[in-house]
PDB file of C-alpha atoms in Angstrom:
ATOM      1  CA  VAL P 521    -122.640 -11.825  86.696  1.00  0.00           C
ATOM      2  CA  ASN P 522    -124.397  -8.551  85.966  1.00  0.00           C
ATOM      3  CA  MET P 523    -125.782  -9.198  82.494  1.00  0.00           C
ATOM      4  CA  SER P 524    -126.941  -5.610  81.947  1.00  0.00           C
ATOM      5  CA  ALA P 525    -123.411  -4.361  82.570  1.00  0.00           C
ATOM      6  CA  THR P 526    -121.872  -6.791  80.094  1.00  0.00           C
ATOM      7  CA  GLU P 527    -124.449  -5.880  77.462  1.00  0.00           C
ATOM      8  CA  ASP P 528    -123.450  -2.215  77.664  1.00  0.00           C
ATOM      9  CA  VAL P 529    -119.757  -2.917  77.076  1.00  0.00           C
ATOM     10  CA  THR P 530    -118.484  -1.449  73.781  1.00  0.00           C
ATOM     11  CA  THR P 531    -115.661  -3.514  72.390  1.00  0.00           C
ATOM     12  CA  THR P 532    -112.630  -2.206  70.524  1.00  0.00           C
ATOM     13  CA  GLU P 533    -113.927  -4.012  67.479  1.00  0.00           C
ATOM     14  CA  ASP P 534    -117.224  -2.095  67.699  1.00  0.00           C
ATOM     15  CA  VAL P 535    -115.377   1.225  67.866  1.00  0.00           C
ATOM     16  CA  LYS P 536    -113.193   0.251  64.925  1.00  0.00           C
ATOM     17  CA  THR P 537    -116.211  -0.788  62.897  1.00  0.00           C
ATOM     18  CA  THR P 538    -118.004   2.502  63.639  1.00  0.00           C
ATOM     19  CA  GLU P 539    -114.926   4.478  62.653  1.00  0.00           C
ATOM     20  CA  ASP P 540    -114.559   2.442  59.442  1.00  0.00           C
ATOM     21  CA  VAL P 541    -118.173   3.196  58.545  1.00  0.00           C
ATOM     22  CA  LYS P 542    -117.620   6.914  59.180  1.00  0.00           C
ATOM     23  CA  ILE P 543    -114.509   6.946  56.986  1.00  0.00           C
ATOM     24  CA  ALA P 544    -116.321   5.050  54.232  1.00  0.00           C
ATOM     25  CA  GLU P 545    -119.217   7.518  54.336  1.00  0.00           C
ATOM     26  CA  GLU P 546    -116.853  10.495  54.131  1.00  0.00           C
ATOM     27  CA  LYS P 547    -115.167   8.987  51.072  1.00  0.00           C
ATOM     28  CA  GLN P 548    -118.575   8.817  49.401  1.00  0.00           C
ATOM     29  CA  LEU P 549    -119.234  12.502  50.146  1.00  0.00           C
ATOM     30  CA  PHE P 550    -115.886  14.275  49.913  1.00  0.00           C
ATOM     31  CA  VAL P 551    -112.881  14.311  47.594  1.00  0.00           C
ATOM     32  CA  ALA P 552    -109.371  13.873  48.987  1.00  0.00           C
ATOM     33  CA  LYS P 553    -107.740  17.033  50.285  1.00  0.00           C
ATOM     34  CA  PRO P 554    -105.418  18.429  47.574  1.00  0.00           C
ATOM     35  CA  ALA P 555    -101.827  19.443  48.202  1.00  0.00           C
ATOM     36  CA  ASN P 556    -101.399  23.096  49.107  1.00  0.00           C
ATOM     37  CA  ARG P 557     -99.725  23.805  45.766  1.00  0.00           C
ATOM     38  CA  VAL P 558    -100.752  24.465  42.175  1.00  0.00           C
ATOM     39  CA  SER P 559     -98.055  23.548  39.633  1.00  0.00           C
ATOM     40  CA  VAL P 560     -99.163  24.894  36.274  1.00  0.00           C
ATOM     41  CA  SER P 561     -98.347  22.858  33.158  1.00  0.00           C
ATOM     42  CA  ARG P 562     -99.469  22.519  29.551  1.00  0.00           C
ATOM     43  CA  ARG P 563    -101.444  19.368  30.267  1.00  0.00           C
ATOM     44  CA  ARG P 564    -104.574  21.123  31.516  1.00  0.00           C
ATOM     45  CA  PRO P 565    -106.456  24.366  30.735  1.00  0.00           C
ATOM     46  CA  ILE P 566    -106.043  27.360  33.011  1.00  0.00           C
ATOM     47  CA  SER P 567    -109.644  26.896  34.221  1.00  0.00           C
ATOM     48  CA  PHE P 568    -108.591  23.641  35.927  1.00  0.00           C
ATOM     49  CA  TYR P 569    -105.864  25.404  37.907  1.00  0.00           C
ATOM     50  CA  LEU P 570    -108.170  28.320  38.704  1.00  0.00           C
ATOM     51  CA  GLU P 571    -110.763  26.009  40.241  1.00  0.00           C
ATOM     52  CA  ARG P 572    -108.088  24.088  42.134  1.00  0.00           C
ATOM     53  CA  ALA P 573    -106.576  27.259  43.607  1.00  0.00           C
ATOM     54  CA  LYS P 574    -110.015  28.498  44.677  1.00  0.00           C
ATOM     55  CA  LYS P 575    -110.791  25.189  46.360  1.00  0.00           C
ATOM     56  CA  ILE P 576    -107.505  25.245  48.274  1.00  0.00           C
ATOM     57  CA  LEU P 577    -107.960  28.839  49.444  1.00  0.00           C
ATOM     58  CA  ARG P 578    -111.419  28.064  50.809  1.00  0.00           C
ATOM     59  CA  GLU P 579    -109.668  25.736  53.253  1.00  0.00           C
ATOM     60  CA  GLU P 580    -106.139  27.079  53.593  1.00  0.00           C
ATOM     61  CA  GLU P 581    -104.699  30.488  54.420  1.00  0.00           C
ATOM     62  CA  THR P 582    -102.126  30.301  51.616  1.00  0.00           C
ATOM     63  CA  VAL P 583    -101.382  28.448  48.386  1.00  0.00           C
ATOM     64  CA  ILE P 584     -98.247  28.191  46.235  1.00  0.00           C
ATOM     65  CA  VAL P 585     -98.639  28.719  42.480  1.00  0.00           C
ATOM     66  CA  SER P 586     -95.656  27.901  40.269  1.00  0.00           C
ATOM     67  CA  GLY P 587     -94.797  27.744  36.586  1.00  0.00           C
ATOM     68  CA  LEU P 588     -91.676  26.475  34.834  1.00  0.00           C
ATOM     69  CA  GLY P 589     -90.289  27.729  31.528  1.00  0.00           C
ATOM     70  CA  GLN P 590     -92.891  28.581  28.913  1.00  0.00           C
ATOM     71  CA  VAL P 591     -95.819  28.080  31.306  1.00  0.00           C
ATOM     72  CA  MET P 592     -94.582  30.914  33.512  1.00  0.00           C
ATOM     73  CA  VAL P 593     -96.895  33.179  31.538  1.00  0.00           C
ATOM     74  CA  THR P 594     -99.863  30.903  32.314  1.00  0.00           C
ATOM     75  CA  ALA P 595     -98.967  30.927  36.010  1.00  0.00           C
ATOM     76  CA  CYS P 596     -98.843  34.732  35.960  1.00  0.00           C
ATOM     77  CA  ASN P 597    -102.221  34.883  34.180  1.00  0.00           C
ATOM     78  CA  LEU P 598    -103.701  32.510  36.753  1.00  0.00           C
ATOM     79  CA  VAL P 599    -102.519  34.697  39.626  1.00  0.00           C
ATOM     80  CA  GLU P 600    -103.875  37.803  37.903  1.00  0.00           C
ATOM     81  CA  MET P 601    -107.300  36.139  37.540  1.00  0.00           C
ATOM     82  CA  LEU P 602    -107.329  35.218  41.231  1.00  0.00           C
ATOM     83  CA  LYS P 603    -106.381  38.786  42.146  1.00  0.00           C
ATOM     84  CA  ASN P 604    -109.025  40.355  39.891  1.00  0.00           C
ATOM     85  CA  GLN P 605    -111.731  38.143  41.406  1.00  0.00           C
ATOM     86  CA  LYS P 606    -110.504  39.094  44.909  1.00  0.00           C
ATOM     87  CA  ILE P 607    -109.869  35.448  45.680  1.00  0.00           C
ATOM     88  CA  ALA P 608    -106.170  35.937  46.433  1.00  0.00           C
ATOM     89  CA  VAL P 609    -103.522  38.489  47.265  1.00  0.00           C
ATOM     90  CA  ILE P 610     -99.817  38.109  46.548  1.00  0.00           C
ATOM     91  CA  ASN P 611     -97.638  37.576  49.603  1.00  0.00           C
ATOM     92  CA  LYS P 612     -94.347  36.704  47.892  1.00  0.00           C
ATOM     93  CA  ILE P 613     -92.860  36.227  44.416  1.00  0.00           C
ATOM     94  CA  ASN P 614     -89.721  34.175  43.835  1.00  0.00           C
ATOM     95  CA  THR P 615     -87.828  33.328  40.644  1.00  0.00           C
ATOM     96  CA  SER P 616     -85.166  30.662  40.252  1.00  0.00           C
ATOM     97  CA  THR P 617     -83.568  28.357  37.707  1.00  0.00           C
ATOM     98  CA  GLU P 618     -83.848  24.592  37.587  1.00  0.00           C
ATOM     99  CA  THR P 619     -81.949  21.891  35.725  1.00  0.00           C
ATOM    100  CA  ALA P 620     -82.911  18.261  35.238  1.00  0.00           C
ATOM    101  CA  ALA P 621     -80.707  15.195  34.746  1.00  0.00           C
ATOM    102  CA  THR P 622     -80.934  13.546  31.307  1.00  0.00           C
ATOM    103  CA  ASN P 623     -80.518   9.906  30.312  1.00  0.00           C
ATOM    104  CA  ASP P 624     -76.842  10.359  29.416  1.00  0.00           C
ATOM    105  CA  SER P 625     -75.989  11.694  32.899  1.00  0.00           C
ATOM    106  CA  THR P 626     -75.730  15.263  31.689  1.00  0.00           C
ATOM    107  CA  TYR P 627     -78.009  18.121  32.677  1.00  0.00           C
ATOM    108  CA  SER P 628     -80.522  20.058  30.626  1.00  0.00           C
ATOM    109  CA  ARG P 629     -80.250  23.770  30.053  1.00  0.00           C
ATOM    110  CA  PRO P 630     -81.339  25.824  33.077  1.00  0.00           C
ATOM    111  CA  THR P 631     -85.038  26.685  33.005  1.00  0.00           C
ATOM    112  CA  THR P 632     -86.519  29.706  34.746  1.00  0.00           C
ATOM    113  CA  LYS P 633     -89.205  29.076  37.349  1.00  0.00           C
ATOM    114  CA  ILE P 634     -91.595  31.534  38.967  1.00  0.00           C
ATOM    115  CA  GLU P 635     -93.348  30.850  42.261  1.00  0.00           C
ATOM    116  CA  PHE P 636     -96.069  32.866  43.980  1.00  0.00           C
ATOM    117  CA  GLU P 637     -97.170  32.570  47.568  1.00  0.00           C
ATOM    118  CA  LEU P 638    -100.783  33.713  47.655  1.00  0.00           C
ATOM    119  CA  GLY P 639    -102.900  34.611  50.654  1.00  0.00           C
ATOM    120  CA  ARG P 640    -106.657  34.784  50.934  1.00  0.00           C
ATOM    121  CA  GLY P 641    -108.478  37.656  49.282  1.00  0.00           C
ATOM    122  CA  GLU P 642    -111.808  39.189  50.294  1.00  0.00           C
ATOM    123  CA  PHE P 643    -113.894  36.478  48.620  1.00  0.00           C
ATOM    124  CA  ALA P 644    -111.588  33.500  49.072  1.00  0.00           C
ATOM    125  CA  LYS P 645    -113.902  31.555  51.382  1.00  0.00           C
ATOM    126  CA  PHE P 646    -117.035  32.045  49.276  1.00  0.00           C
ATOM    127  CA  VAL P 647    -118.487  29.487  46.882  1.00  0.00           C
ATOM    128  CA  SER P 648    -117.892  30.698  43.327  1.00  0.00           C
ATOM    129  CA  ASP P 649    -118.767  30.135  39.688  1.00  0.00           C
ATOM    130  CA  TYR P 650    -121.203  27.231  39.191  1.00  0.00           C
ATOM    131  CA  HIS P 651    -121.674  26.650  42.921  1.00  0.00           C
ATOM    132  CA  GLN P 652    -122.469  30.298  43.546  1.00  0.00           C
ATOM    133  CA  ARG P 653    -124.952  30.438  40.661  1.00  0.00           C
ATOM    134  CA  LYS P 654    -126.825  27.480  42.129  1.00  0.00           C
ATOM    135  CA  VAL P 655    -126.847  29.018  45.617  1.00  0.00           C
ATOM    136  CA  VAL P 656    -128.388  32.128  44.051  1.00  0.00           C
ATOM    137  CA  GLU P 657    -131.091  29.924  42.502  1.00  0.00           C
ATOM    138  CA  VAL P 658    -131.910  28.509  45.936  1.00  0.00           C
ATOM    139  CA  PHE P 659    -132.219  32.073  47.248  1.00  0.00           C
ATOM    140  CA  GLU P 660    -134.467  33.120  44.359  1.00  0.00           C
ATOM    141  CA  GLN P 661    -136.833  30.234  44.998  1.00  0.00           C
ATOM    142  CA  ILE P 662    -137.592  31.797  48.387  1.00  0.00           C
ATOM    143  CA  ASP P 663    -137.344  35.424  47.295  1.00  0.00           C
ATOM    144  CA  LYS P 664    -139.932  35.123  44.533  1.00  0.00           C
ATOM    145  CA  GLU P 665    -140.675  38.865  44.572  1.00  0.00           C
ATOM    146  CA  ARG P 666    -136.974  39.661  44.035  1.00  0.00           C
ATOM    147  CA  THR P 667    -136.628  41.845  47.112  1.00  0.00           C
ATOM    148  CA  GLY P 668    -133.014  40.774  47.612  1.00  0.00           C
ATOM    149  CA  GLN P 669    -133.881  39.669  51.147  1.00  0.00           C
ATOM    150  CA  MET P 670    -134.646  36.353  52.862  1.00  0.00           C
ATOM    151  CA  LYS P 671    -136.104  35.865  56.321  1.00  0.00           C
ATOM    152  CA  LYS P 672    -133.877  34.104  58.819  1.00  0.00           C
ATOM    153  CA  SER P 673    -136.746  31.723  59.515  1.00  0.00           C
ATOM    154  CA  ASP P 674    -136.686  30.714  55.835  1.00  0.00           C
ATOM    155  CA  VAL P 675    -132.933  30.216  56.044  1.00  0.00           C
ATOM    156  CA  PHE P 676    -133.362  27.803  58.950  1.00  0.00           C
ATOM    157  CA  GLU P 677    -136.071  25.894  57.082  1.00  0.00           C
ATOM    158  CA  LEU P 678    -133.632  25.205  54.224  1.00  0.00           C
ATOM    159  CA  LYS P 679    -131.617  22.962  56.606  1.00  0.00           C
ATOM    160  CA  MET P 680    -128.436  23.555  54.639  1.00  0.00           C
ATOM    161  CA  ASP P 681    -126.280  22.266  57.483  1.00  0.00           C
ATOM    162  CA  GLU P 682    -128.017  18.897  57.369  1.00  0.00           C
ATOM    163  CA  ASN P 683    -128.517  18.647  53.613  1.00  0.00           C
ATOM    164  CA  PHE P 684    -124.937  19.542  52.697  1.00  0.00           C
ATOM    165  CA  TYR P 685    -123.413  17.282  55.378  1.00  0.00           C
ATOM    166  CA  ALA P 686    -121.776  20.101  57.339  1.00  0.00           C
ATOM    167  CA  ASN P 687    -119.524  19.085  60.221  1.00  0.00           C
ATOM    168  CA  GLU P 688    -119.830  20.454  63.754  1.00  0.00           C
ATOM    169  CA  GLU P 689    -117.255  23.182  63.171  1.00  0.00           C
ATOM    170  CA  GLN P 690    -119.131  24.421  60.115  1.00  0.00           C
ATOM    171  CA  LYS P 691    -122.449  24.355  61.963  1.00  0.00           C
ATOM    172  CA  GLN P 692    -121.055  26.419  64.818  1.00  0.00           C
ATOM    173  CA  GLU P 693    -119.506  28.936  62.433  1.00  0.00           C
ATOM    174  CA  ALA P 694    -122.873  29.298  60.673  1.00  0.00           C
ATOM    175  CA  ILE P 695    -124.647  29.868  63.995  1.00  0.00           C
ATOM    176  CA  ASP P 696    -122.073  32.512  64.944  1.00  0.00           C
ATOM    177  CA  PHE P 697    -122.500  34.179  61.559  1.00  0.00           C
ATOM    178  CA  LEU P 698    -126.274  34.493  61.981  1.00  0.00           C
ATOM    179  CA  SER P 699    -126.004  35.661  65.578  1.00  0.00           C
ATOM    180  CA  LYS P 700    -123.877  38.625  64.469  1.00  0.00           C
ATOM    181  CA  HIS P 701    -126.678  39.866  62.213  1.00  0.00           C
ATOM    182  CA  GLN P 702    -129.294  41.733  64.218  1.00  0.00           C
ATOM    183  CA  SER P 703    -131.667  41.959  61.269  1.00  0.00           C
ATOM    184  CA  GLU P 704    -134.280  39.246  60.774  1.00  0.00           C
ATOM    185  CA  HIS P 705    -133.331  39.100  57.095  1.00  0.00           C
ATOM    186  CA  LEU P 706    -130.288  38.147  55.045  1.00  0.00           C
ATOM    187  CA  SER P 707    -129.366  39.887  51.816  1.00  0.00           C
ATOM    188  CA  LEU P 708    -128.245  37.818  48.835  1.00  0.00           C
ATOM    189  CA  PRO P 709    -124.521  38.463  49.482  1.00  0.00           C
ATOM    190  CA  GLU P 710    -125.021  37.482  53.128  1.00  0.00           C
ATOM    191  CA  PHE P 711    -126.853  34.326  52.090  1.00  0.00           C
ATOM    192  CA  ILE P 712    -123.968  33.413  49.759  1.00  0.00           C
ATOM    193  CA  GLU P 713    -121.545  33.902  52.649  1.00  0.00           C
ATOM    194  CA  TYR P 714    -123.727  31.805  54.954  1.00  0.00           C
ATOM    195  CA  SER P 715    -124.023  29.029  52.348  1.00  0.00           C
ATOM    196  CA  SER P 716    -120.269  29.079  51.798  1.00  0.00           C
ATOM    197  CA  ILE P 717    -119.754  28.220  55.443  1.00  0.00           C
ATOM    198  CA  LEU P 718    -121.958  25.128  55.213  1.00  0.00           C
ATOM    199  CA  ILE P 719    -120.941  23.833  51.775  1.00  0.00           C
ATOM    200  CA  HIS P 720    -117.574  22.192  52.365  1.00  0.00           C
ATOM    201  CA  PRO P 721    -114.965  22.933  49.666  1.00  0.00           C
ATOM    202  CA  LEU P 722    -114.201  19.205  49.378  1.00  0.00           C
ATOM    203  CA  LEU P 723    -117.837  18.137  48.938  1.00  0.00           C
ATOM    204  CA  LYS P 724    -118.071  16.146  45.732  1.00  0.00           C
ATOM    205  CA  ASP P 725    -119.794  17.936  42.863  1.00  0.00           C
ATOM    206  CA  LYS P 726    -122.026  14.914  42.325  1.00  0.00           C
ATOM    207  CA  VAL P 727    -123.229  15.154  45.933  1.00  0.00           C
ATOM    208  CA  PHE P 728    -123.695  18.928  45.640  1.00  0.00           C
ATOM    209  CA  LYS P 729    -125.864  18.528  42.540  1.00  0.00           C
ATOM    210  CA  THR P 730    -127.886  15.676  44.032  1.00  0.00           C
ATOM    211  CA  VAL P 731    -128.721  17.810  47.089  1.00  0.00           C
ATOM    212  CA  LEU P 732    -129.773  20.702  44.866  1.00  0.00           C
ATOM    213  CA  ARG P 733    -132.120  18.524  42.832  1.00  0.00           C
ATOM    214  CA  GLU P 734    -133.592  16.411  45.622  1.00  0.00           C
ATOM    215  CA  LYS P 735    -133.783  18.926  48.462  1.00  0.00           C
ATOM    216  CA  TYR P 736    -134.328  22.239  46.687  1.00  0.00           C
ATOM    217  CA  GLY P 737    -135.728  21.366  43.258  1.00  0.00           C
ATOM    218  CA  VAL P 738    -132.875  23.192  41.501  1.00  0.00           C
ATOM    219  CA  GLN P 739    -132.032  21.806  38.073  1.00  0.00           C
ATOM    220  CA  THR P 740    -128.463  20.736  37.404  1.00  0.00           C
ATOM    221  CA  ASP P 741    -126.583  18.843  34.749  1.00  0.00           C
ATOM    222  CA  GLU P 742    -126.303  15.181  35.622  1.00  0.00           C
ATOM    223  CA  ASN P 743    -122.483  14.892  35.581  1.00  0.00           C
TER     224      ASN P 743
END
């Protein structure tokens, strides 16, 4: 029996165990992928739905935003905010009426529903709000003289792909992005775009903040 050959054999159980470990690690780092729909209600503030829509559009080409009855106005306001921030563009608008069965087997009065199909706007794939402010702080730590420029060599030294747990697809996209820029410097907007490629939209906020504190010395709230 060739002992060296048998020692190199990888069993199905080994593969399963490795895959289980990978899945477990991903659950520690990333939130579950949300449905490609935002159904506005009274239960949460509009800021919740705004953040959710932004997160979806960083990953998906389109998102459906809907509102029923009195929250139609909130749904319209949400869409207007996304448009004004150039996060989304309107592809389609549909209106309809819905009825719901009641306990006595009758139906409620028809309620008007509005539904928007939104596509990606100019800034849909960029980190935004809190995440963007913190990316700017990382940039400013390097650009201490406030020139608005960062050397590519400094960008590489930040190791954002490694620190933010980017996958292979993200890493390749980031490499392609840098290769298209002939200059040896990145402007702040370009650095935000580069960072947006490597910071996955489903990365947990807790992980994002931990990386900022431990790898870049950027202060964050603890939550």
